[in-house]
Amino acid sequence: MSPNPVTDLGGYLKEQREQAELSLRQLAERSGISNPYLSQIERGLKKPSAEILQALAKGLRISAEQLYVRAGILDATVDGEIVPDTRRVINADPLLTAKQRKVLIDLYDSYIED
Amino acid sequence: MSPNPVTDLGGYLKEQREQAELSLRQLAERSGISNPYLSQIERGLKKPSAEILQALAKGLRISAEQLYVRAGILDATVDGEIVPDTRRVINADPLLTAKQRKVLIDLYDSYIED
DNA sequence: GCATCGTGCTAACTGCAGCTAGCACTATGG
DNA sequence: CCATAGTGCTAGCTGCAGTTAGCACGATGC
């Protein structure tokens, strides 16, 4: 599935941070937490609360649910969970022209097809 | 949408507990937490972590998501949503890296913003 | 009367999340 | 060569989540 089978929350966070090209301090400031604490979270020395995870998700511009699942406080897709299929949503977006849809879908496919 | 306009987490928990006809100690034991602490949570004196909420949800046989929303660590949104917001779906897609998300979002924005 | 069992609550402690201050290191560049 | 600005990390503290021990009050029952 995922290109990198990261199991731990800290490693996942670090990976996301680096892919977003943010330094520890930058992400910490954007998330409103201290940089030493973020460092400790990434190395698995401290485990953050849901509030912190929410703030980090915001700072990383990703959804909090993902982090909750990683942190083990949300079960991944238990009850008819709505994990919307991105391709379908793009295809159904009325704000896009057919051509734009195709570009986005092609780009998206190039990302997820490893 | 919600049948009962309970605003506070503690009151909501107490309500759920009483509807399940459980005493403080019973729910506390089923959830694996101490009864004084549960008492303080219900009266709003302490605010529980996500782990505790998860345990309480299990003890009450309700979904953790509801409690997370009450606790303000999850945005209510999702299930009532009719037309999913493309930007959000892209941002929440676990198959994408942060960088890829950014590219897609930027491209998407360039399409719809004009 | 007084055991005793159930209810929820208070008091007081422990552990750890999350903080501030500051260190060590590597560029840059004057 | 030293300044200074960036990186991540360690040390040490504070606040509060969550604990155990035990209190006060009502029911039941002998």
Short mmCIF file of C-alpha atoms (C1' of nucleotides) in Angstrom, two decimals:
data_model
loop_
_atom_site.label_atom_id
_atom_site.label_comp_id
_atom_site.label_asym_id
_atom_site.label_seq_id
_atom_site.Cartn_x
_atom_site.Cartn_y
_atom_site.Cartn_z
CA MET A 1 0.00 0.00 0.00
CA SER A 2 1.94 2.93 1.30
CA PRO A 3 5.43 3.33 -0.08
CA ASN A 4 6.88 3.51 3.37
CA PRO A 5 5.49 1.18 6.01
CA VAL A 6 6.06 3.49 8.93
CA THR A 7 4.55 2.05 12.04
CA ASP A 8 5.43 4.55 14.72
CA LEU A 9 3.77 7.89 15.20
CA GLY A 10 6.99 9.80 15.73
CA GLY A 11 8.61 8.56 12.56
CA TYR A 12 5.48 9.28 10.62
CA LEU A 13 5.37 12.82 11.95
CA LYS A 14 9.00 13.41 11.12
CA GLU A 15 8.46 12.04 7.65
CA GLN A 16 5.50 14.32 7.09
CA ARG A 17 7.42 17.30 8.43
CA GLU A 18 10.38 16.68 6.17
CA GLN A 19 8.21 16.17 3.14
CA ALA A 20 6.58 19.47 3.93
CA GLU A 21 10.08 20.91 4.10
CA LEU A 22 9.66 22.33 7.53
CA SER A 23 12.23 22.53 10.29
CA LEU A 24 11.40 21.40 13.79
CA ARG A 25 11.05 24.96 14.92
CA GLN A 26 8.93 25.96 11.97
CA LEU A 27 6.42 23.18 12.48
CA ALA A 28 6.48 23.74 16.23
CA GLU A 29 5.66 27.40 15.82
CA ARG A 30 2.98 26.74 13.23
CA SER A 31 1.43 24.21 15.57
CA GLY A 32 1.81 26.32 18.67
CA ILE A 33 3.96 23.84 20.57
CA SER A 34 7.55 24.03 21.76
CA ASN A 35 10.32 22.72 19.53
CA PRO A 36 12.00 20.51 22.14
CA TYR A 37 8.71 18.82 22.78
CA LEU A 38 8.13 18.20 19.09
CA SER A 39 11.62 16.74 18.93
CA GLN A 40 10.80 14.35 21.74
CA ILE A 41 7.54 13.36 20.11
CA GLU A 42 9.27 12.54 16.86
CA ARG A 43 11.80 10.36 18.66
CA GLY A 44 9.06 8.59 20.57
CA LEU A 45 10.17 9.88 23.97
CA LYS A 46 6.89 11.58 24.72
CA LYS A 47 3.43 10.72 23.54
CA PRO A 48 1.32 13.70 22.64
CA SER A 49 -2.28 14.33 23.60
CA ALA A 50 -5.05 14.57 21.06
CA GLU A 51 -4.95 18.35 21.33
CA ILE A 52 -1.30 18.37 20.34
CA LEU A 53 -1.96 15.94 17.51
CA GLN A 54 -4.74 18.18 16.27
CA ALA A 55 -2.43 21.17 16.34
CA LEU A 56 0.28 19.25 14.51
CA ALA A 57 -2.19 18.09 11.88
CA LYS A 58 -3.13 21.69 11.33
CA GLY A 59 0.50 22.73 11.09
CA LEU A 60 1.19 19.98 8.60
CA ARG A 61 -2.04 20.63 6.73
CA ILE A 62 -3.09 17.04 7.02
CA SER A 63 -6.18 15.57 8.63
CA ALA A 64 -6.19 14.90 12.36
CA GLU A 65 -7.83 11.53 11.84
CA GLN A 66 -4.70 10.10 10.30
CA LEU A 67 -2.66 11.04 13.33
CA TYR A 68 -5.30 9.72 15.71
CA VAL A 69 -5.20 6.38 13.94
CA ARG A 70 -1.41 6.34 14.16
CA ALA A 71 -1.61 7.23 17.82
CA GLY A 72 -4.03 4.39 18.41
CA ILE A 73 -6.89 6.49 19.67
CA LEU A 74 -9.01 5.96 16.58
CA ASP A 75 -9.60 2.61 14.99
CA ALA A 76 -8.90 2.73 11.30
CA THR A 77 -12.15 2.51 9.42
CA VAL A 78 -14.28 0.48 11.75
CA ASP A 79 -17.88 1.33 11.19
CA GLY A 80 -18.70 2.22 7.61
CA GLU A 81 -16.15 4.94 7.89
CA ILE A 82 -16.18 7.50 5.15
CA VAL A 83 -12.75 7.45 3.65
CA PRO A 84 -13.69 9.17 0.46
CA ASP A 85 -12.07 8.02 -2.69
CA THR A 86 -10.06 10.96 -3.89
CA ARG A 87 -10.32 10.02 -7.56
CA ARG A 88 -14.08 9.87 -7.41
CA VAL A 89 -14.34 13.15 -5.54
CA ILE A 90 -12.16 14.91 -8.10
CA ASN A 91 -14.20 13.44 -10.91
CA ALA A 92 -17.40 14.62 -9.29
CA ASP A 93 -16.23 18.15 -8.54
CA PRO A 94 -18.55 20.53 -10.39
CA LEU A 95 -16.06 23.38 -10.18
CA LEU A 96 -13.65 21.64 -12.51
CA THR A 97 -13.73 21.33 -16.25
CA ALA A 98 -13.31 17.91 -17.82
CA LYS A 99 -9.82 18.79 -18.88
CA GLN A 100 -8.81 19.98 -15.45
CA ARG A 101 -10.25 16.83 -13.95
CA LYS A 102 -8.13 14.73 -16.23
CA VAL A 103 -4.95 16.59 -15.32
CA LEU A 104 -5.63 16.22 -11.62
CA ILE A 105 -6.54 12.56 -11.88
CA ASP A 106 -3.48 11.77 -13.97
CA LEU A 107 -1.27 13.55 -11.50
CA TYR A 108 -2.95 11.81 -8.59
CA ASP A 109 -2.54 8.42 -10.24
CA SER A 110 1.13 9.08 -10.87
CA TYR A 111 1.51 9.69 -7.15
CA ILE A 112 -0.24 6.64 -5.79
CA GLU A 113 0.99 4.15 -8.38
CA ASP A 114 4.36 3.15 -7.09
CA MET B 1 -29.18 16.99 13.80
CA SER B 2 -28.29 15.79 17.29
CA PRO B 3 -31.37 14.66 19.18
CA ASN B 4 -30.19 16.07 22.47
CA PRO B 5 -28.63 19.50 22.60
CA VAL B 6 -26.18 18.67 25.34
CA THR B 7 -23.27 21.01 25.16
CA ASP B 8 -20.81 19.83 27.77
CA LEU B 9 -18.85 16.61 27.64
CA GLY B 10 -19.34 15.78 31.31
CA GLY B 11 -23.10 16.14 31.19
CA TYR B 12 -23.22 14.11 28.04
CA LEU B 13 -21.22 11.33 29.65
CA LYS B 14 -23.39 11.32 32.74
CA GLU B 15 -26.49 11.21 30.59
CA GLN B 16 -25.15 8.28 28.62
CA ARG B 17 -24.14 6.48 31.80
CA GLU B 18 -27.56 6.90 33.35
CA GLN B 19 -29.31 5.79 30.20
CA ALA B 20 -27.14 2.69 30.29
CA GLU B 21 -28.23 2.29 33.94
CA LEU B 22 -24.71 2.11 35.20
CA SER B 23 -23.35 3.48 38.46
CA LEU B 24 -20.21 5.55 38.53
CA ARG B 25 -18.23 2.64 39.86
CA GLN B 26 -19.67 0.21 37.36
CA LEU B 27 -18.79 2.34 34.37
CA ALA B 28 -15.43 3.17 35.87
CA GLU B 29 -14.58 -0.49 36.30
CA ARG B 30 -15.82 -1.42 32.84
CA SER B 31 -13.72 1.36 31.41
CA GLY B 32 -10.70 0.61 33.51
CA ILE B 33 -10.51 4.00 35.17
CA SER B 34 -10.99 5.09 38.77
CA ASN B 35 -14.41 6.12 39.96
CA PRO B 36 -13.38 9.41 41.58
CA TYR B 37 -11.83 10.44 38.32
CA LEU B 38 -14.95 9.58 36.36
CA SER B 39 -16.91 11.63 38.87
CA GLN B 40 -14.65 14.60 38.27
CA ILE B 41 -14.91 14.21 34.53
CA GLU B 42 -18.69 14.21 34.66
CA ARG B 43 -18.70 17.37 36.73
CA GLY B 44 -16.27 19.04 34.38
CA LEU B 45 -13.48 19.31 36.94
CA LYS B 46 -11.02 17.29 34.88
CA LYS B 47 -10.76 16.90 31.18
CA PRO B 48 -9.92 13.40 30.07
CA SER B 49 -7.38 12.36 27.50
CA ALA B 50 -8.34 10.64 24.27
CA GLU B 51 -7.30 7.31 25.75
CA ILE B 52 -9.74 7.75 28.62
CA LEU B 53 -12.47 8.84 26.23
CA GLN B 54 -11.84 5.77 24.13
CA ALA B 55 -12.09 3.56 27.22
CA LEU B 56 -15.30 5.28 28.30
CA ALA B 57 -16.78 4.87 24.84
CA LYS B 58 -16.05 1.18 25.05
CA GLY B 59 -17.58 0.94 28.51
CA LEU B 60 -20.67 2.75 27.31
CA ARG B 61 -20.77 0.81 24.06
CA ILE B 62 -20.88 3.97 22.02
CA SER B 63 -18.51 5.18 19.35
CA ALA B 64 -15.41 7.07 20.37
CA GLU B 65 -15.90 9.58 17.57
CA GLN B 66 -18.94 11.05 19.30
CA LEU B 67 -16.97 11.68 22.45
CA TYR B 68 -14.06 13.14 20.50
CA VAL B 69 -16.38 15.58 18.83
CA ARG B 70 -17.83 16.52 22.22
CA ALA B 71 -14.34 16.94 23.58
CA GLY B 72 -13.48 19.18 20.67
CA ILE B 73 -10.66 17.07 19.31
CA LEU B 74 -12.56 16.02 16.22
CA ASP B 75 -14.52 18.25 13.91
CA ALA B 76 -18.10 17.12 13.72
CA THR B 77 -18.57 17.48 9.98
CA VAL B 78 -18.08 14.39 8.03
CA ASP B 79 -21.11 12.19 8.09
CA GLY B 80 -23.69 14.82 7.34
CA GLU B 81 -21.73 16.05 4.43
CA ILE B 82 -23.39 15.71 1.03
CA VAL B 83 -20.82 16.97 -1.40
CA PRO B 84 -17.34 16.34 -0.07
CA ASP B 85 -14.95 19.19 -0.32
CA THR B 86 -12.25 18.23 -2.78
CA ARG B 87 -9.56 20.19 -1.02
CA ARG B 88 -10.26 18.43 2.25
CA VAL B 89 -10.40 15.02 0.65
CA ILE B 90 -7.02 15.56 -0.97
CA ASN B 91 -5.62 16.79 2.31
CA ALA B 92 -6.92 13.74 4.12
CA ASP B 93 -5.72 11.19 1.57
CA PRO B 94 -3.32 8.87 3.40
CA LEU B 95 -1.80 7.64 0.16
CA LEU B 96 -0.28 11.03 -0.57
CA THR B 97 2.78 12.61 0.93
CA ALA B 98 2.54 16.12 2.29
CA LYS B 99 4.44 17.43 -0.69
CA GLN B 100 2.21 15.68 -3.17
CA ARG B 101 -0.81 17.00 -1.37
CA LYS B 102 0.54 20.50 -1.67
CA VAL B 103 1.10 20.16 -5.40
CA LEU B 104 -2.39 18.84 -5.96
CA ILE B 105 -3.99 21.47 -3.77
CA ASP B 106 -2.07 24.27 -5.41
CA LEU B 107 -3.06 23.01 -8.82
CA TYR B 108 -6.66 22.60 -7.73
CA ASP B 109 -6.73 26.09 -6.30
CA SER B 110 -5.32 27.51 -9.49
CA TYR B 111 -8.24 25.91 -11.32
CA ILE B 112 -11.07 27.09 -9.16
CA GLU B 113 -9.81 30.45 -8.06
CA ASP B 114 -10.88 32.70 -10.88
"C1'" DG C 1 -30.50 0.03 67.66
"C1'" DC C 2 -25.99 -1.02 64.36
"C1'" DA C 3 -23.86 -3.61 60.64
"C1'" DT C 4 -23.23 -3.47 55.77
"C1'" DC C 5 -23.59 -2.41 51.24
"C1'" DG C 6 -24.31 0.90 47.62
"C1'" DT C 7 -24.19 5.52 46.02
"C1'" DG C 8 -21.09 9.77 44.83
"C1'" DC C 9 -17.58 12.74 46.77
"C1'" DT C 10 -13.00 14.91 48.93
"C1'" DA C 11 -7.95 14.78 50.04
"C1'" DA C 12 -3.59 13.99 48.88
"C1'" DC C 13 -0.26 11.84 46.21
"C1'" DT C 14 2.49 10.24 41.70
"C1'" DG C 15 3.76 10.38 37.02
"C1'" DC C 16 4.32 12.47 32.94
"C1'" DA C 17 2.93 15.92 29.23
"C1'" DG C 18 4.66 20.07 27.82
"C1'" DC C 19 7.15 24.14 29.00
"C1'" DT C 20 11.69 27.53 29.15
"C1'" DA C 21 16.60 28.12 29.06
"C1'" DG C 22 20.43 26.99 27.00
"C1'" DC C 23 24.03 23.80 24.78
"C1'" DA C 24 26.62 21.76 20.51
"C1'" DC C 25 27.03 21.72 15.85
"C1'" DT C 26 27.04 23.19 10.93
"C1'" DA C 27 26.78 26.46 7.44
"C1'" DT C 28 27.08 31.16 5.60
"C1'" DG C 29 29.73 35.50 4.91
"C1'" DG C 30 32.25 39.79 6.29
"C1'" DC D 1 39.05 34.07 11.47
"C1'" DC D 2 35.05 35.21 14.24
"C1'" DA D 3 30.02 36.61 14.12
"C1'" DT D 4 25.43 35.03 13.69
"C1'" DA D 5 21.83 32.45 12.24
"C1'" DG D 6 20.08 28.03 11.44
"C1'" DT D 7 19.61 23.10 12.78
"C1'" DG D 8 18.26 19.52 16.61
"C1'" DC D 9 19.08 18.19 21.41
"C1'" DT D 10 19.51 18.00 26.88
"C1'" DA D 11 18.33 19.64 31.64
"C1'" DG D 12 15.21 20.91 34.73
"C1'" DC D 13 10.90 22.83 36.06
"C1'" DT D 14 5.43 23.33 36.47
"C1'" DG D 15 0.81 21.96 35.97
"C1'" DC D 16 -2.52 18.75 35.78
"C1'" DA D 17 -4.39 14.02 34.45
"C1'" DG D 18 -5.34 10.10 36.92
"C1'" DT D 19 -4.39 7.42 41.02
"C1'" DT D 20 -5.47 5.28 46.08
"C1'" DA D 21 -7.52 5.84 50.64
"C1'" DG D 22 -11.19 7.09 52.85
"C1'" DC D 23 -15.44 10.11 54.14
"C1'" DA D 24 -20.73 11.09 54.29
"C1'" DC D 25 -25.08 9.74 53.27
"C1'" DG D 26 -29.21 6.48 52.16
"C1'" DA D 27 -31.17 2.19 51.88
"C1'" DT D 28 -31.70 -2.49 53.37
"C1'" DG D 29 -31.83 -6.14 57.00
"C1'" DC D 30 -30.86 -8.47 61.49
#
